Amino acid sequence: MKILVTGSAGFIGFHLSRRLLEAGHAVAGIDALVPYYDVRLKQARHARLEREAGFTPHIFDLADAPRLAEVLRQEAPEVVVHLAAQAGVRYALEHPESYVHNNLVATSTLLEAVRHQPVRHLLMASTSSVYGANTAMPFRETDAVSTPLNIYAATKLATEHIGHSYAHLRQQPTTMFRFFTVYGPWGRPDMAFFKFTDAILAGRPIDIYNHGRMERDFTYVDDLVEAITRLIPCVPQAGAPVAPIDSLSPVAPFRVVNIGNASPVQLLDFIAEIERATGRKAQRNMLPMQPGEVLKTWADSSLLEALTGYRPATGIATGIAAFVAWYHEYYAV
Ligand SMILES: NC(=O)c1ccc[n+]([C@@H]2O[C@H](COP(=O)([O-])OP(=O)(O)OC[C@H]3O[C@@H](n4cnc5c(N)ncnc54)[C@H](O)[C@@H]3O)[C@@H](O)[C@H]2O)c1
């Protein structure tokens, strides 16, 4: 198949593109190389992909509607996986405009372009952050989500709703993923697992918010990519739920699917695992809760399993060891 991946120079887009190329698909990757974090890492990911036959990079901003229409016409993909976004909770406190542009404007531009050139399946990334202040655990796709706690979550929730409207109006089959804290090799330098490893190896203290009293459903990137590749052929069909727990819309070929490990880990246990993998003790800088953060995330992954027969299972000992090994190799430290 010809698959268009947006955010192909990003952490998840890189891993997904690599997996799709290995499976023999052709991948057209779009990325604007946004300088939110080290652009050299994004360029290195793309350079890796460019070594594979079947990868075509396109460097531009998705909000550029004429260019996007031209690339879609030229590439004629059967499937679009939309991962490009402004991610991160803390950055949103100071730079809400980046979330409005890269999440709302860019995603709307993509949906409008796909309207003129429909695809067999459109899959788009949302986040566990949309569960906001919900306290009923584990989080289910059918839970009400109306309490986003930060601009990142609010813009992602809006893209779910805009995606639903397009799926309804245009009968465009659409799957919305809700990812739960993804980590692994080639990861994002703004995320805690990366920052902690970086600081511990350099002998700098690490900032631990809410005195470590937080839990996250950490999901290893290879498991996430496995789940995405299995969801590509699961095209939602209006009126055909797969199970009583299905989140399928009653009025559109649209569903939301959690992709998480379904086993939350205490932040301090996660840090202890990084200490084990690096062989160093962290200097802990205990801080109060950051505004906009949630205390705990926990995915119910029954729907993913009902759809694909698969559920993520890699534990943090294996996942962190793989990340730290990559870090040593990539940064030669
Ligand atoms: N990593 C996680 O833990 C996590 C958790 C939940 C949801 N997500 C979502 O998964 C997706 C991928 O996340 P990631 O961790 O790979 O992030 P990332 O920042 O590494 O990748 C996103 C990529 O999109 C590109 N991009 C941003 N705006 C663009 C635009 N307007 N036009 C073209 N390219 C643009 C960036 O340059 C970047 O390379 C995002 O939608 C994110 O919100 C990630």
Short mmCIF file of C-alpha atoms and ligand atoms in Angstrom, two decimals:
data_model
loop_
_atom_site.label_atom_id
_atom_site.label_comp_id
_atom_site.label_asym_id
_atom_site.label_seq_id
_atom_site.Cartn_x
_atom_site.Cartn_y
_atom_site.Cartn_z
CA MET A 1 0.00 0.00 0.00
CA LYS A 2 0.93 3.65 -0.33
CA ILE A 3 0.64 5.20 3.13
CA LEU A 4 1.01 8.89 3.96
CA VAL A 5 2.46 9.53 7.41
CA THR A 6 2.41 13.07 8.79
CA GLY A 7 5.01 13.88 11.46
CA SER A 8 7.36 11.30 9.88
CA ALA A 9 10.46 12.99 11.37
CA GLY A 10 8.86 12.84 14.82
CA PHE A 11 9.42 10.14 17.42
CA ILE A 12 6.38 7.97 16.65
CA GLY A 13 6.15 8.86 12.95
CA PHE A 14 9.74 7.70 12.47
CA HIS A 15 9.14 4.33 14.15
CA LEU A 16 5.86 3.79 12.32
CA SER A 17 7.35 4.70 8.92
CA ARG A 18 10.26 2.35 9.51
CA ARG A 19 7.91 -0.51 10.39
CA LEU A 20 5.69 0.14 7.35
CA LEU A 21 8.70 0.23 5.02
CA GLU A 22 9.98 -3.04 6.50
CA ALA A 23 6.58 -4.57 5.77
CA GLY A 24 6.97 -3.57 2.10
CA HIS A 25 4.65 -0.54 1.99
CA ALA A 26 5.57 2.71 0.25
CA VAL A 27 5.60 5.66 2.68
CA ALA A 28 5.26 9.34 1.87
CA GLY A 29 6.31 11.33 4.93
CA ILE A 30 5.33 14.93 5.64
CA ASP A 31 7.09 16.94 8.35
CA ALA A 32 7.79 20.65 8.82
CA LEU A 33 10.80 19.92 11.11
CA VAL A 34 9.28 22.27 13.70
CA PRO A 35 12.08 23.48 16.03
CA TYR A 36 10.18 22.62 19.26
CA TYR A 37 13.07 20.30 20.11
CA ASP A 38 16.47 19.57 18.52
CA VAL A 39 15.88 19.58 14.76
CA ARG A 40 19.06 17.53 14.23
CA LEU A 41 17.32 14.54 15.84
CA LYS A 42 14.41 14.95 13.40
CA GLN A 43 16.82 15.22 10.46
CA ALA A 44 18.67 12.10 11.66
CA ARG A 45 15.39 10.17 11.84
CA HIS A 46 14.47 11.22 8.29
CA ALA A 47 17.98 10.41 7.06
CA ARG A 48 17.52 6.89 8.45
CA LEU A 49 14.21 6.52 6.62
CA GLU A 50 15.69 7.85 3.39
CA ARG A 51 18.08 4.89 3.35
CA GLU A 52 15.07 2.60 2.79
CA ALA A 53 13.55 2.03 -0.63
CA GLY A 54 9.99 3.33 -0.79
CA PHE A 55 10.31 6.43 1.42
CA THR A 56 9.55 9.90 0.00
CA PRO A 57 9.99 12.88 2.35
CA HIS A 58 8.07 16.14 1.94
CA ILE A 59 9.23 19.01 4.15
CA PHE A 60 6.50 21.59 4.60
CA ASP A 61 3.85 22.83 7.01
CA LEU A 62 0.54 20.94 6.75
CA ALA A 63 -1.29 24.26 7.07
CA ASP A 64 -0.06 25.06 3.53
CA ALA A 65 -3.27 23.93 1.81
CA PRO A 66 -2.19 24.22 -1.87
CA ARG A 67 1.05 22.32 -1.23
CA LEU A 68 -0.79 19.64 0.73
CA ALA A 69 -3.37 19.19 -2.05
CA GLU A 70 -0.54 18.85 -4.58
CA VAL A 71 1.30 16.23 -2.46
CA LEU A 72 -1.91 14.24 -1.93
CA ARG A 73 -2.60 14.27 -5.68
CA GLN A 74 0.95 13.26 -6.47
CA GLU A 75 1.20 10.50 -3.83
CA ALA A 76 -2.43 9.25 -4.04
CA PRO A 77 -2.22 7.36 -0.70
CA GLU A 78 -4.71 4.64 0.23
CA VAL A 79 -4.22 5.34 3.94
CA VAL A 80 -3.26 8.49 5.87
CA VAL A 81 -1.79 8.29 9.40
CA HIS A 82 -1.78 11.78 10.89
CA LEU A 83 0.74 12.08 13.72
CA ALA A 84 2.06 15.63 13.17
CA ALA A 85 1.20 17.87 16.08
CA GLN A 86 2.48 20.21 18.73
CA ALA A 87 2.82 17.83 21.68
CA GLY A 88 3.77 18.48 25.30
CA VAL A 89 1.78 19.72 28.26
CA ARG A 90 4.18 22.25 29.82
CA TYR A 91 5.09 24.13 26.63
CA ALA A 92 1.37 24.86 26.22
CA LEU A 93 1.47 27.15 29.26
CA GLU A 94 3.66 29.65 27.38
CA HIS A 95 2.95 28.87 23.72
CA PRO A 96 -0.74 28.14 23.21
CA GLU A 97 -0.53 29.58 19.67
CA SER A 98 1.66 26.67 18.55
CA TYR A 99 -1.11 24.23 19.57
CA VAL A 100 -3.76 26.23 17.76
CA HIS A 101 -1.64 26.31 14.59
CA ASN A 102 -0.15 22.80 14.53
CA ASN A 103 -3.09 20.91 16.02
CA LEU A 104 -6.21 22.81 15.00
CA VAL A 105 -5.25 24.65 11.79
CA ALA A 106 -2.93 21.93 10.39
CA THR A 107 -5.37 19.10 11.20
CA SER A 108 -8.32 20.99 9.71
CA THR A 109 -6.28 21.66 6.57
CA LEU A 110 -5.49 17.95 6.31
CA LEU A 111 -9.15 16.96 6.78
CA GLU A 112 -10.21 19.40 4.08
CA ALA A 113 -7.54 18.04 1.70
CA VAL A 114 -8.66 14.45 2.40
CA ARG A 115 -12.26 15.50 1.74
CA HIS A 116 -11.24 16.30 -1.83
CA GLN A 117 -9.24 13.09 -2.10
CA PRO A 118 -10.79 10.50 0.23
CA VAL A 119 -8.74 7.56 1.48
CA ARG A 120 -9.65 4.03 2.51
CA HIS A 121 -8.78 4.80 6.13
CA LEU A 122 -7.70 7.96 7.95
CA LEU A 123 -6.04 7.39 11.33
CA MET A 124 -5.17 10.31 13.61
CA ALA A 125 -3.33 10.69 16.92
CA SER A 126 -5.07 11.96 20.00
CA THR A 127 -3.90 11.53 23.58
CA SER A 128 -4.75 10.12 27.00
CA SER A 129 -4.65 13.78 28.13
CA VAL A 130 -8.22 14.15 26.81
CA TYR A 131 -9.39 12.15 29.87
CA GLY A 132 -8.44 15.31 31.83
CA ALA A 133 -9.84 15.33 35.36
CA ASN A 134 -11.63 11.97 34.99
CA THR A 135 -11.08 9.76 38.06
CA ALA A 136 -12.84 6.52 37.01
CA MET A 137 -10.02 4.11 36.12
CA PRO A 138 -9.03 2.55 33.81
CA PHE A 139 -9.94 5.12 31.16
CA ARG A 140 -12.43 3.75 28.60
CA GLU A 141 -13.03 5.21 25.14
CA THR A 142 -16.74 5.52 25.93
CA ASP A 143 -16.13 7.64 29.08
CA ALA A 144 -17.35 11.24 28.86
CA VAL A 145 -14.40 13.56 28.14
CA SER A 146 -15.27 17.12 28.96
CA THR A 147 -12.61 18.26 31.45
CA PRO A 148 -9.33 18.93 29.54
CA LEU A 149 -6.77 20.42 31.96
CA ASN A 150 -4.42 22.06 29.47
CA ILE A 151 -4.36 23.59 25.99
CA TYR A 152 -2.69 20.51 24.50
CA ALA A 153 -5.56 18.27 25.66
CA ALA A 154 -8.16 20.85 24.61
CA THR A 155 -6.80 21.12 21.06
CA LYS A 156 -6.50 17.32 20.74
CA LEU A 157 -10.07 16.85 21.95
CA ALA A 158 -11.16 19.43 19.38
CA THR A 159 -9.41 17.43 16.61
CA GLU A 160 -11.37 14.35 17.73
CA HIS A 161 -14.59 16.31 17.32
CA ILE A 162 -13.59 17.89 14.00
CA GLY A 163 -12.54 14.43 12.76
CA HIS A 164 -15.93 13.04 13.79
CA SER A 165 -17.78 15.77 11.87
CA TYR A 166 -15.80 15.05 8.69
CA ALA A 167 -16.35 11.30 9.11
CA HIS A 168 -20.09 11.97 9.42
CA LEU A 169 -20.42 14.54 6.63
CA ARG A 170 -18.13 12.79 4.14
CA GLN A 171 -18.41 9.15 5.26
CA GLN A 172 -14.61 9.15 5.56
CA PRO A 173 -13.66 6.10 7.71
CA THR A 174 -11.61 7.52 10.60
CA THR A 175 -9.87 6.01 13.63
CA MET A 176 -8.65 8.27 16.41
CA PHE A 177 -5.89 6.84 18.63
CA ARG A 178 -5.48 7.90 22.24
CA PHE A 179 -1.81 7.23 23.04
CA PHE A 180 -0.59 6.81 26.63
CA THR A 181 2.94 8.21 27.45
CA VAL A 182 5.05 6.63 24.73
CA TYR A 183 8.77 6.06 25.35
CA GLY A 184 11.69 4.29 23.69
CA PRO A 185 14.74 4.75 21.43
CA TRP A 186 14.82 7.88 19.23
CA GLY A 187 12.47 9.44 21.81
CA ARG A 188 11.48 13.05 22.41
CA PRO A 189 14.02 15.18 24.34
CA ASP A 190 11.18 17.14 26.01
CA MET A 191 9.72 14.04 27.69
CA ALA A 192 10.54 12.97 31.26
CA PHE A 193 12.20 9.64 30.37
CA PHE A 194 14.63 11.47 28.06
CA LYS A 195 15.26 14.44 30.37
CA PHE A 196 15.84 12.16 33.39
CA THR A 197 18.33 9.97 31.51
CA ASP A 198 20.12 13.01 30.10
CA ALA A 199 20.42 14.68 33.52
CA ILE A 200 21.38 11.52 35.43
CA LEU A 201 24.19 10.73 32.96
CA ALA A 202 25.44 14.34 33.09
CA GLY A 203 25.31 14.43 36.90
CA ARG A 204 22.58 17.11 36.97
CA PRO A 205 19.59 16.98 39.35
CA ILE A 206 16.21 15.92 37.97
CA ASP A 207 12.98 17.82 38.61
CA ILE A 208 10.30 15.56 40.09
CA TYR A 209 6.86 17.15 40.19
CA ASN A 210 4.22 16.51 42.85
CA HIS A 211 7.03 14.93 44.90
CA GLY A 212 6.81 11.89 42.61
CA ARG A 213 3.20 11.12 43.50
CA MET A 214 2.12 10.47 39.90
CA GLU A 215 1.41 7.38 37.83
CA ARG A 216 1.61 6.92 34.09
CA ASP A 217 0.63 4.09 31.80
CA PHE A 218 4.02 4.03 30.01
CA THR A 219 3.77 2.46 26.54
CA TYR A 220 6.82 1.14 24.71
CA VAL A 221 7.10 2.58 21.19
CA ASP A 222 7.45 -0.82 19.42
CA ASP A 223 4.19 -1.97 21.05
CA LEU A 224 2.48 1.25 19.99
CA VAL A 225 3.61 0.83 16.40
CA GLU A 226 2.49 -2.81 16.40
CA ALA A 227 -0.95 -1.66 17.54
CA ILE A 228 -1.13 1.06 14.86
CA THR A 229 -0.16 -1.33 12.05
CA ARG A 230 -2.84 -3.77 13.21
CA LEU A 231 -5.45 -0.99 13.31
CA ILE A 232 -4.76 0.14 9.71
CA PRO A 233 -6.87 -2.69 8.21
CA CYS A 234 -9.60 -2.28 10.90
CA VAL A 235 -11.62 0.23 8.89
CA PRO A 236 -14.61 1.50 10.91
CA GLN A 237 -17.96 0.79 9.32
CA ALA A 238 -20.95 2.82 10.50
CA GLY A 239 -23.49 0.64 12.30
CA ALA A 240 -21.12 -2.34 12.74
CA PRO A 241 -19.66 -2.31 16.25
CA VAL A 242 -17.19 -5.15 16.92
CA ALA A 243 -18.06 -5.61 20.58
CA PRO A 244 -20.39 -4.16 23.22
CA ILE A 245 -17.44 -2.03 24.37
CA ASP A 246 -16.93 -0.50 20.90
CA SER A 247 -16.66 3.30 20.80
CA LEU A 248 -17.97 3.35 17.20
CA SER A 249 -20.03 6.48 16.51
CA PRO A 250 -23.75 5.83 16.00
CA VAL A 251 -23.75 8.26 13.05
CA ALA A 252 -20.35 7.96 11.33
CA PRO A 253 -17.60 5.47 10.40
CA PHE A 254 -15.54 6.81 13.32
CA ARG A 255 -14.07 5.23 16.42
CA VAL A 256 -11.64 6.13 19.19
CA VAL A 257 -9.12 3.52 20.39
CA ASN A 258 -6.84 3.66 23.46
CA ILE A 259 -3.30 2.42 22.91
CA GLY A 260 -1.72 1.94 26.31
CA ASN A 261 0.03 -0.67 28.38
CA ALA A 262 -2.92 -1.01 30.78
CA SER A 263 -0.55 -1.16 33.77
CA PRO A 264 0.23 2.20 35.40
CA VAL A 265 3.69 2.68 36.94
CA GLN A 266 4.59 5.02 39.84
CA LEU A 267 6.89 7.82 38.65
CA LEU A 268 9.46 6.97 41.35
CA ASP A 269 9.57 3.32 40.16
CA PHE A 270 10.12 4.58 36.62
CA ILE A 271 13.03 6.73 37.84
CA ALA A 272 14.48 3.75 39.77
CA GLU A 273 14.44 1.78 36.51
CA ILE A 274 16.40 4.56 34.74
CA GLU A 275 18.88 4.50 37.64
CA ARG A 276 19.29 0.73 37.21
CA ALA A 277 19.77 1.03 33.44
CA THR A 278 22.29 3.90 33.68
CA GLY A 279 24.04 2.50 36.76
CA ARG A 280 23.83 5.97 38.40
CA LYS A 281 21.82 7.48 41.25
CA ALA A 282 19.62 10.48 40.45
CA GLN A 283 19.86 13.70 42.45
CA ARG A 284 16.21 14.44 43.15
CA ASN A 285 14.79 17.94 43.09
CA MET A 286 11.34 17.44 44.62
CA LEU A 287 8.83 20.04 43.38
CA PRO A 288 5.09 20.75 43.74
CA MET A 289 2.52 19.73 41.13
CA GLN A 290 2.79 21.56 37.80
CA PRO A 291 -0.35 23.33 36.64
CA GLY A 292 -2.19 21.39 33.93
CA GLU A 293 -0.75 17.95 34.85
CA VAL A 294 -2.89 14.91 35.65
CA LEU A 295 -2.13 12.60 38.60
CA LYS A 296 -2.62 9.29 36.89
CA THR A 297 -3.31 7.69 33.52
CA TRP A 298 -4.42 4.11 32.97
CA ALA A 299 -5.68 2.72 29.67
CA ASP A 300 -8.37 0.14 29.29
CA SER A 301 -7.03 -1.68 26.21
CA SER A 302 -9.93 -4.15 25.77
CA LEU A 303 -11.20 -2.44 22.62
CA LEU A 304 -7.73 -2.55 21.00
CA GLU A 305 -7.56 -6.25 21.85
CA ALA A 306 -11.09 -6.93 20.54
CA LEU A 307 -10.21 -5.20 17.25
CA THR A 308 -6.69 -6.53 16.69
CA GLY A 309 -6.10 -9.50 19.04
CA TYR A 310 -3.14 -7.53 20.42
CA ARG A 311 -2.36 -5.62 23.59
CA PRO A 312 0.91 -3.87 24.51
CA ALA A 313 2.89 -5.79 27.12
CA THR A 314 6.54 -4.62 27.19
CA GLY A 315 7.51 -3.79 30.77
CA ILE A 316 9.54 -0.73 31.77
CA ALA A 317 12.67 -2.79 32.60
CA THR A 318 12.95 -3.92 28.96
CA GLY A 319 11.79 -0.61 27.47
CA ILE A 320 14.03 1.64 29.56
CA ALA A 321 17.06 -0.60 28.97
CA ALA A 322 16.47 -0.30 25.20
CA PHE A 323 16.14 3.49 25.44
CA VAL A 324 19.30 3.91 27.55
CA ALA A 325 21.26 1.64 25.17
CA TRP A 326 20.12 3.78 22.22
CA TYR A 327 20.99 7.00 24.12
CA HIS A 328 24.55 5.76 24.78
CA GLU A 329 25.01 4.80 21.14
CA TYR A 330 23.40 7.86 19.56
CA TYR A 331 25.10 10.47 21.77
CA ALA A 332 28.29 8.42 22.15
CA VAL A 333 28.31 8.77 25.95
N1 LIG B 1 4.81 10.61 22.55
C1 LIG B 1 3.77 10.49 23.35
O1 LIG B 1 3.88 10.06 24.51
C2 LIG B 1 2.39 10.86 22.87
C3 LIG B 1 1.32 10.64 23.75
C4 LIG B 1 0.04 10.98 23.32
C5 LIG B 1 -0.17 11.47 22.05
N2 LIG B 1 0.89 11.68 21.22
C6 LIG B 1 0.62 12.20 19.88
O2 LIG B 1 1.28 11.40 18.94
C7 LIG B 1 1.71 12.17 17.81
C8 LIG B 1 3.19 11.99 17.57
O3 LIG B 1 3.89 12.42 18.74
P1 LIG B 1 5.46 12.33 18.88
O4 LIG B 1 5.74 11.96 20.28
O5 LIG B 1 6.03 11.54 17.77
O6 LIG B 1 5.83 13.88 18.71
P2 LIG B 1 6.98 14.60 17.85
O7 LIG B 1 6.96 16.02 18.27
O8 LIG B 1 8.26 13.85 17.98
O9 LIG B 1 6.46 14.44 16.36
C9 LIG B 1 5.55 15.32 15.74
C10 LIG B 1 6.14 15.77 14.40
O10 LIG B 1 5.17 16.57 13.74
C11 LIG B 1 5.84 17.63 13.07
N3 LIG B 1 4.88 18.73 12.90
C12 LIG B 1 4.29 19.47 13.89
N4 LIG B 1 3.47 20.39 13.36
C13 LIG B 1 3.53 20.23 12.01
C14 LIG B 1 2.90 20.88 10.91
N5 LIG B 1 2.06 21.93 11.10
N6 LIG B 1 3.17 20.46 9.65
C15 LIG B 1 4.04 19.43 9.45
N7 LIG B 1 4.67 18.78 10.46
C16 LIG B 1 4.42 19.17 11.71
C17 LIG B 1 7.01 17.98 13.98
O11 LIG B 1 8.06 18.62 13.29
C18 LIG B 1 7.40 16.62 14.56
O12 LIG B 1 8.49 16.05 13.84
C19 LIG B 1 1.29 13.61 18.15
O13 LIG B 1 0.04 13.85 17.53
C20 LIG B 1 1.16 13.61 19.64
O14 LIG B 1 0.26 14.60 20.10
C21 LIG B 1 2.16 11.38 21.60
#
